[in-house]
Amino acid sequence: MKLLIAEDEKDSLNLMSDILKPYFKEIISATDGASALLLFKKYNPDFVLCDVLMPRMNGLDLAKQIRQINNNTKIIVISAYSDRDKLLNAINININKYLIKPIIPEELIKTINSLKPNVISEIIIANNVLNTQNATITINGKIIQLSQKELIFLEYLSQKKVLNTTQIKQLCWINSEVSDGSVRIFIKRLRDKLGIELIKNVKYLGYKLVEN
């Protein structure tokens, strides 16, 4: 599956792209509406995630154009404003979902899962199965329920990335202040919960998963 993200704020664009990498084979991005429309015509993505306020063409006009081309594309509109008029306009365009900024990772993931139940839902980690839809991991036949923060953390590590403390804070506590010590406690508790060594320390760099 392919995803097109249209967002003029680069930090938000990068964050959403990182959050959704485990769910899509390809992610295309644009920083204005006109460029996004050209990319849509070229790549015909399955999902479009677009901000309302963008240069050259706003997100609602982009959604209108997309609906004229393909009525099956899943469109998620994002806005920093929750006023009634914008929401009603979005409904009239027949978008699939309207999200309010700041984006909460678990809410975005749930939205994707609700719109496309057959997204990639299982990730193999060292012969263990991480189920992103049910927020569980199966280790030696035992199903362990994960919190949303634990799920997000393991998903990003599953991309064979090394995550440092700052990145973990941004991904798991996007709207909250949290200390380095709290992050270490979070990881220790997750390790204890899993019961096996899946998360490794990388000296001076952060944390990674053991190799499959």
PDB file of C-alpha atoms in Angstrom, residues 30-211:
ATOM      1  CA  ALA A  30       4.650  16.942  -0.442  1.00  0.00           C
ATOM      2  CA  THR A  31       4.823  20.305   1.310  1.00  0.00           C
ATOM      3  CA  ASP A  32       2.059  22.034  -0.666  1.00  0.00           C
ATOM      4  CA  GLY A  33      -1.298  21.067  -2.117  1.00  0.00           C
ATOM      5  CA  ALA A  34      -0.471  21.549  -5.791  1.00  0.00           C
ATOM      6  CA  SER A  35       2.575  19.280  -5.582  1.00  0.00           C
ATOM      7  CA  ALA A  36       0.532  16.735  -3.645  1.00  0.00           C
ATOM      8  CA  LEU A  37      -2.080  16.621  -6.416  1.00  0.00           C
ATOM      9  CA  LEU A  38       0.616  15.977  -9.044  1.00  0.00           C
ATOM     10  CA  LEU A  39       2.044  13.177  -6.894  1.00  0.00           C
ATOM     11  CA  PHE A  40      -1.411  11.701  -6.419  1.00  0.00           C
ATOM     12  CA  LYS A  41      -1.967  11.588 -10.196  1.00  0.00           C
ATOM     13  CA  LYS A  42       1.451   9.989 -10.692  1.00  0.00           C
ATOM     14  CA  TYR A  43       1.406   7.362  -7.907  1.00  0.00           C
ATOM     15  CA  ASN A  44      -2.317   6.802  -7.182  1.00  0.00           C
ATOM     16  CA  PRO A  45      -1.779   6.149  -3.441  1.00  0.00           C
ATOM     17  CA  ASP A  46      -4.260   4.161  -1.366  1.00  0.00           C
ATOM     18  CA  PHE A  47      -4.266   6.718   1.467  1.00  0.00           C
ATOM     19  CA  VAL A  48      -3.910  10.505   1.548  1.00  0.00           C
ATOM     20  CA  LEU A  49      -3.101  12.350   4.767  1.00  0.00           C
ATOM     21  CA  CYS A  50      -3.324  16.120   4.273  1.00  0.00           C
ATOM     22  CA  ASP A  51      -3.231  19.268   6.339  1.00  0.00           C
ATOM     23  CA  VAL A  52      -5.969  21.866   5.787  1.00  0.00           C
ATOM     24  CA  LEU A  53      -3.694  24.912   5.697  1.00  0.00           C
ATOM     25  CA  MET A  54      -1.067  24.529   2.971  1.00  0.00           C
ATOM     26  CA  PRO A  55       0.394  26.835   0.309  1.00  0.00           C
ATOM     27  CA  ARG A  56      -0.662  26.692  -3.358  1.00  0.00           C
ATOM     28  CA  MET A  57      -3.743  24.561  -2.572  1.00  0.00           C
ATOM     29  CA  ASN A  58      -5.349  23.895   0.792  1.00  0.00           C
ATOM     30  CA  GLY A  59      -6.143  20.419   2.038  1.00  0.00           C
ATOM     31  CA  LEU A  60      -9.896  20.615   1.458  1.00  0.00           C
ATOM     32  CA  ASP A  61      -9.437  21.717  -2.162  1.00  0.00           C
ATOM     33  CA  LEU A  62      -6.894  18.923  -2.587  1.00  0.00           C
ATOM     34  CA  ALA A  63      -9.418  16.438  -1.218  1.00  0.00           C
ATOM     35  CA  LYS A  64     -12.053  17.726  -3.668  1.00  0.00           C
ATOM     36  CA  GLN A  65      -9.673  17.220  -6.594  1.00  0.00           C
ATOM     37  CA  ILE A  66      -8.771  13.730  -5.417  1.00  0.00           C
ATOM     38  CA  ARG A  67     -12.430  12.762  -5.039  1.00  0.00           C
ATOM     39  CA  GLN A  68     -13.014  13.733  -8.683  1.00  0.00           C
ATOM     40  CA  ILE A  69     -10.223  11.352  -9.712  1.00  0.00           C
ATOM     41  CA  ASN A  70     -10.752   8.436  -7.324  1.00  0.00           C
ATOM     42  CA  ASN A  71     -13.659   7.909  -4.972  1.00  0.00           C
ATOM     43  CA  ASN A  72     -12.046   4.921  -3.231  1.00  0.00           C
ATOM     44  CA  THR A  73      -8.915   6.625  -1.902  1.00  0.00           C
ATOM     45  CA  LYS A  74      -8.924   6.928   1.890  1.00  0.00           C
ATOM     46  CA  ILE A  75      -8.544  10.610   2.791  1.00  0.00           C
ATOM     47  CA  ILE A  76      -7.645  11.825   6.272  1.00  0.00           C
ATOM     48  CA  VAL A  77      -7.711  15.587   6.767  1.00  0.00           C
ATOM     49  CA  ILE A  78      -5.718  17.220   9.568  1.00  0.00           C
ATOM     50  CA  SER A  79      -6.265  20.676  10.981  1.00  0.00           C
ATOM     51  CA  ALA A  80      -5.131  22.765  13.917  1.00  0.00           C
ATOM     52  CA  TYR A  81      -8.630  24.219  13.969  1.00  0.00           C
ATOM     53  CA  SER A  82     -11.721  22.450  15.238  1.00  0.00           C
ATOM     54  CA  ASP A  83     -14.288  24.984  14.037  1.00  0.00           C
ATOM     55  CA  ARG A  84     -17.618  23.685  12.775  1.00  0.00           C
ATOM     56  CA  ASP A  85     -17.423  25.130   9.246  1.00  0.00           C
ATOM     57  CA  LYS A  86     -14.204  23.379   8.305  1.00  0.00           C
ATOM     58  CA  LEU A  87     -15.497  20.094   9.693  1.00  0.00           C
ATOM     59  CA  LEU A  88     -18.758  20.405   7.743  1.00  0.00           C
ATOM     60  CA  ASN A  89     -16.846  21.200   4.543  1.00  0.00           C
ATOM     61  CA  ALA A  90     -14.686  18.135   5.073  1.00  0.00           C
ATOM     62  CA  ILE A  91     -17.777  15.959   5.545  1.00  0.00           C
ATOM     63  CA  ASN A  92     -19.322  17.358   2.360  1.00  0.00           C
ATOM     64  CA  ILE A  93     -16.190  16.388   0.417  1.00  0.00           C
ATOM     65  CA  ASN A  94     -16.678  12.813   1.614  1.00  0.00           C
ATOM     66  CA  ILE A  95     -13.409  12.482   3.465  1.00  0.00           C
ATOM     67  CA  ASN A  96     -12.929   9.422   5.655  1.00  0.00           C
ATOM     68  CA  LYS A  97     -11.596  11.039   8.826  1.00  0.00           C
ATOM     69  CA  TYR A  98     -10.891  14.479  10.300  1.00  0.00           C
ATOM     70  CA  LEU A  99      -8.133  14.735  12.922  1.00  0.00           C
ATOM     71  CA  ILE A 100      -7.229  17.712  15.083  1.00  0.00           C
ATOM     72  CA  LYS A 101      -3.629  18.776  15.685  1.00  0.00           C
ATOM     73  CA  PRO A 102      -1.415  18.101  17.537  1.00  0.00           C
ATOM     74  CA  ILE A 103      -1.336  14.589  16.137  1.00  0.00           C
ATOM     75  CA  ILE A 104      -1.352  11.815  18.748  1.00  0.00           C
ATOM     76  CA  PRO A 105       0.526   8.767  17.377  1.00  0.00           C
ATOM     77  CA  GLU A 106      -1.834   6.139  18.778  1.00  0.00           C
ATOM     78  CA  GLU A 107      -4.880   8.013  17.424  1.00  0.00           C
ATOM     79  CA  LEU A 108      -3.323   8.201  13.964  1.00  0.00           C
ATOM     80  CA  ILE A 109      -2.464   4.486  14.024  1.00  0.00           C
ATOM     81  CA  LYS A 110      -5.988   3.575  15.151  1.00  0.00           C
ATOM     82  CA  THR A 111      -7.425   5.683  12.337  1.00  0.00           C
ATOM     83  CA  ILE A 112      -5.308   3.914   9.730  1.00  0.00           C
ATOM     84  CA  ASN A 113      -6.263   0.502  11.129  1.00  0.00           C
ATOM     85  CA  SER A 114      -9.960   1.390  11.178  1.00  0.00           C
ATOM     86  CA  LEU A 115      -9.949   2.525   7.554  1.00  0.00           C
ATOM     87  CA  LYS A 116      -7.906  -0.351   6.197  1.00  0.00           C
ATOM     88  CA  PRO A 117      -8.204  -3.485   8.347  1.00  0.00           C
ATOM     89  CA  ASN A 118      -5.778  -5.418   6.150  1.00  0.00           C
ATOM     90  CA  VAL A 119      -2.820  -3.118   6.687  1.00  0.00           C
ATOM     91  CA  ILE A 120       0.362  -4.861   7.731  1.00  0.00           C
ATOM     92  CA  SER A 121      -0.623  -6.000  11.219  1.00  0.00           C
ATOM     93  CA  GLU A 122       2.061  -8.520  12.168  1.00  0.00           C
ATOM     94  CA  ILE A 123       5.763  -7.809  12.561  1.00  0.00           C
ATOM     95  CA  ILE A 124       8.232 -10.601  13.318  1.00  0.00           C
ATOM     96  CA  ILE A 125      10.778  -9.723  16.004  1.00  0.00           C
ATOM     97  CA  ALA A 126      13.319 -12.463  16.678  1.00  0.00           C
ATOM     98  CA  ASN A 127      10.693 -15.149  15.951  1.00  0.00           C
ATOM     99  CA  ASN A 128       8.120 -13.366  18.106  1.00  0.00           C
ATOM    100  CA  VAL A 129       4.951 -11.849  16.598  1.00  0.00           C
ATOM    101  CA  LEU A 130       4.064  -8.211  17.244  1.00  0.00           C
ATOM    102  CA  ASN A 131       0.405  -7.604  16.335  1.00  0.00           C
ATOM    103  CA  THR A 132      -0.145  -3.883  15.723  1.00  0.00           C
ATOM    104  CA  GLN A 133      -3.934  -4.125  15.466  1.00  0.00           C
ATOM    105  CA  ASN A 134      -4.446  -5.912  18.771  1.00  0.00           C
ATOM    106  CA  ALA A 135      -1.470  -4.273  20.519  1.00  0.00           C
ATOM    107  CA  THR A 136      -0.047  -7.636  21.568  1.00  0.00           C
ATOM    108  CA  ILE A 137       3.195  -9.543  21.215  1.00  0.00           C
ATOM    109  CA  THR A 138       3.333 -13.330  21.249  1.00  0.00           C
ATOM    110  CA  ILE A 139       6.479 -14.727  22.900  1.00  0.00           C
ATOM    111  CA  ASN A 140       6.964 -18.488  23.130  1.00  0.00           C
ATOM    112  CA  GLY A 141       3.241 -18.974  22.558  1.00  0.00           C
ATOM    113  CA  LYS A 142       2.250 -16.522  25.297  1.00  0.00           C
ATOM    114  CA  ILE A 143       0.213 -13.453  24.261  1.00  0.00           C
ATOM    115  CA  ILE A 144       1.271 -10.290  26.084  1.00  0.00           C
ATOM    116  CA  GLN A 145      -0.923  -7.175  25.984  1.00  0.00           C
ATOM    117  CA  LEU A 146       0.949  -3.944  25.287  1.00  0.00           C
ATOM    118  CA  SER A 147       0.146  -0.349  26.132  1.00  0.00           C
ATOM    119  CA  GLN A 148       0.021   2.137  23.244  1.00  0.00           C
ATOM    120  CA  LYS A 149       3.419   3.556  24.236  1.00  0.00           C
ATOM    121  CA  GLU A 150       4.939   0.074  24.357  1.00  0.00           C
ATOM    122  CA  LEU A 151       3.449  -0.777  20.957  1.00  0.00           C
ATOM    123  CA  ILE A 152       4.740   2.408  19.324  1.00  0.00           C
ATOM    124  CA  PHE A 153       8.195   1.911  20.829  1.00  0.00           C
ATOM    125  CA  LEU A 154       8.483  -1.689  19.585  1.00  0.00           C
ATOM    126  CA  GLU A 155       7.129  -0.775  16.155  1.00  0.00           C
ATOM    127  CA  TYR A 156       9.874   1.769  15.566  1.00  0.00           C
ATOM    128  CA  LEU A 157      12.575  -0.507  16.879  1.00  0.00           C
ATOM    129  CA  SER A 158      11.256  -3.175  14.498  1.00  0.00           C
ATOM    130  CA  GLN A 159      12.419  -1.009  11.603  1.00  0.00           C
ATOM    131  CA  LYS A 160      15.954  -1.920  12.750  1.00  0.00           C
ATOM    132  CA  LYS A 161      16.448   1.615  14.008  1.00  0.00           C
ATOM    133  CA  VAL A 162      18.430   2.736  16.993  1.00  0.00           C
ATOM    134  CA  LEU A 163      16.314   5.143  19.024  1.00  0.00           C
ATOM    135  CA  ASN A 164      17.856   7.565  21.487  1.00  0.00           C
ATOM    136  CA  THR A 165      16.085   8.960  24.543  1.00  0.00           C
ATOM    137  CA  THR A 166      15.045  12.174  22.807  1.00  0.00           C
ATOM    138  CA  GLN A 167      13.452  10.271  19.922  1.00  0.00           C
ATOM    139  CA  ILE A 168      11.610   7.961  22.309  1.00  0.00           C
ATOM    140  CA  LYS A 169      10.189  10.979  24.158  1.00  0.00           C
ATOM    141  CA  GLN A 170       9.005  12.508  20.886  1.00  0.00           C
ATOM    142  CA  LEU A 171       7.343   9.315  19.686  1.00  0.00           C
ATOM    143  CA  CYS A 172       5.787   8.067  22.922  1.00  0.00           C
ATOM    144  CA  TRP A 173       5.160  11.266  24.903  1.00  0.00           C
ATOM    145  CA  ILE A 174       4.541  13.682  22.061  1.00  0.00           C
ATOM    146  CA  ASN A 175       2.580  16.252  24.090  1.00  0.00           C
ATOM    147  CA  SER A 176       4.072  15.690  27.541  1.00  0.00           C
ATOM    148  CA  GLU A 177       7.232  16.553  29.402  1.00  0.00           C
ATOM    149  CA  VAL A 178       9.071  13.466  30.620  1.00  0.00           C
ATOM    150  CA  SER A 179      12.502  12.958  32.169  1.00  0.00           C
ATOM    151  CA  ASP A 180      15.294  10.701  30.914  1.00  0.00           C
ATOM    152  CA  GLY A 181      14.854   8.656  34.068  1.00  0.00           C
ATOM    153  CA  SER A 182      11.184   8.033  33.275  1.00  0.00           C
ATOM    154  CA  VAL A 183      12.170   6.742  29.829  1.00  0.00           C
ATOM    155  CA  ARG A 184      14.675   4.336  31.388  1.00  0.00           C
ATOM    156  CA  ILE A 185      12.019   3.096  33.848  1.00  0.00           C
ATOM    157  CA  PHE A 186       9.559   2.631  30.958  1.00  0.00           C
ATOM    158  CA  ILE A 187      12.074   0.479  29.052  1.00  0.00           C
ATOM    159  CA  LYS A 188      13.021  -1.541  32.152  1.00  0.00           C
ATOM    160  CA  ARG A 189       9.367  -2.307  32.870  1.00  0.00           C
ATOM    161  CA  LEU A 190       8.799  -3.325  29.262  1.00  0.00           C
ATOM    162  CA  ARG A 191      11.820  -5.643  29.391  1.00  0.00           C
ATOM    163  CA  ASP A 192      10.487  -7.226  32.564  1.00  0.00           C
ATOM    164  CA  LYS A 193       7.060  -7.598  30.980  1.00  0.00           C
ATOM    165  CA  LEU A 194       8.444  -9.324  27.878  1.00  0.00           C
ATOM    166  CA  GLY A 195      10.512 -11.729  29.960  1.00  0.00           C
ATOM    167  CA  ILE A 196      13.207 -12.170  27.295  1.00  0.00           C
ATOM    168  CA  GLU A 197      15.971  -9.966  25.977  1.00  0.00           C
ATOM    169  CA  LEU A 198      14.500  -8.234  22.947  1.00  0.00           C
ATOM    170  CA  ILE A 199      15.703  -4.690  23.624  1.00  0.00           C
ATOM    171  CA  LYS A 200      19.417  -4.009  23.610  1.00  0.00           C
ATOM    172  CA  ASN A 201      21.397  -0.978  24.745  1.00  0.00           C
ATOM    173  CA  VAL A 202      23.693   0.519  22.129  1.00  0.00           C
ATOM    174  CA  LYS A 203      26.435   2.411  23.946  1.00  0.00           C
ATOM    175  CA  TYR A 204      26.161   6.195  23.506  1.00  0.00           C
ATOM    176  CA  LEU A 205      23.408   5.778  20.868  1.00  0.00           C
ATOM    177  CA  GLY A 206      20.258   4.399  22.479  1.00  0.00           C
ATOM    178  CA  TYR A 207      18.229   1.214  22.092  1.00  0.00           C
ATOM    179  CA  LYS A 208      17.638  -1.384  19.375  1.00  0.00           C
ATOM    180  CA  LEU A 209      16.025  -4.787  18.977  1.00  0.00           C
ATOM    181  CA  VAL A 210      17.960  -8.036  18.902  1.00  0.00           C
ATOM    182  CA  GLU A 211      18.492  -9.357  15.375  1.00  0.00           C
TER     183      GLU A 211
END
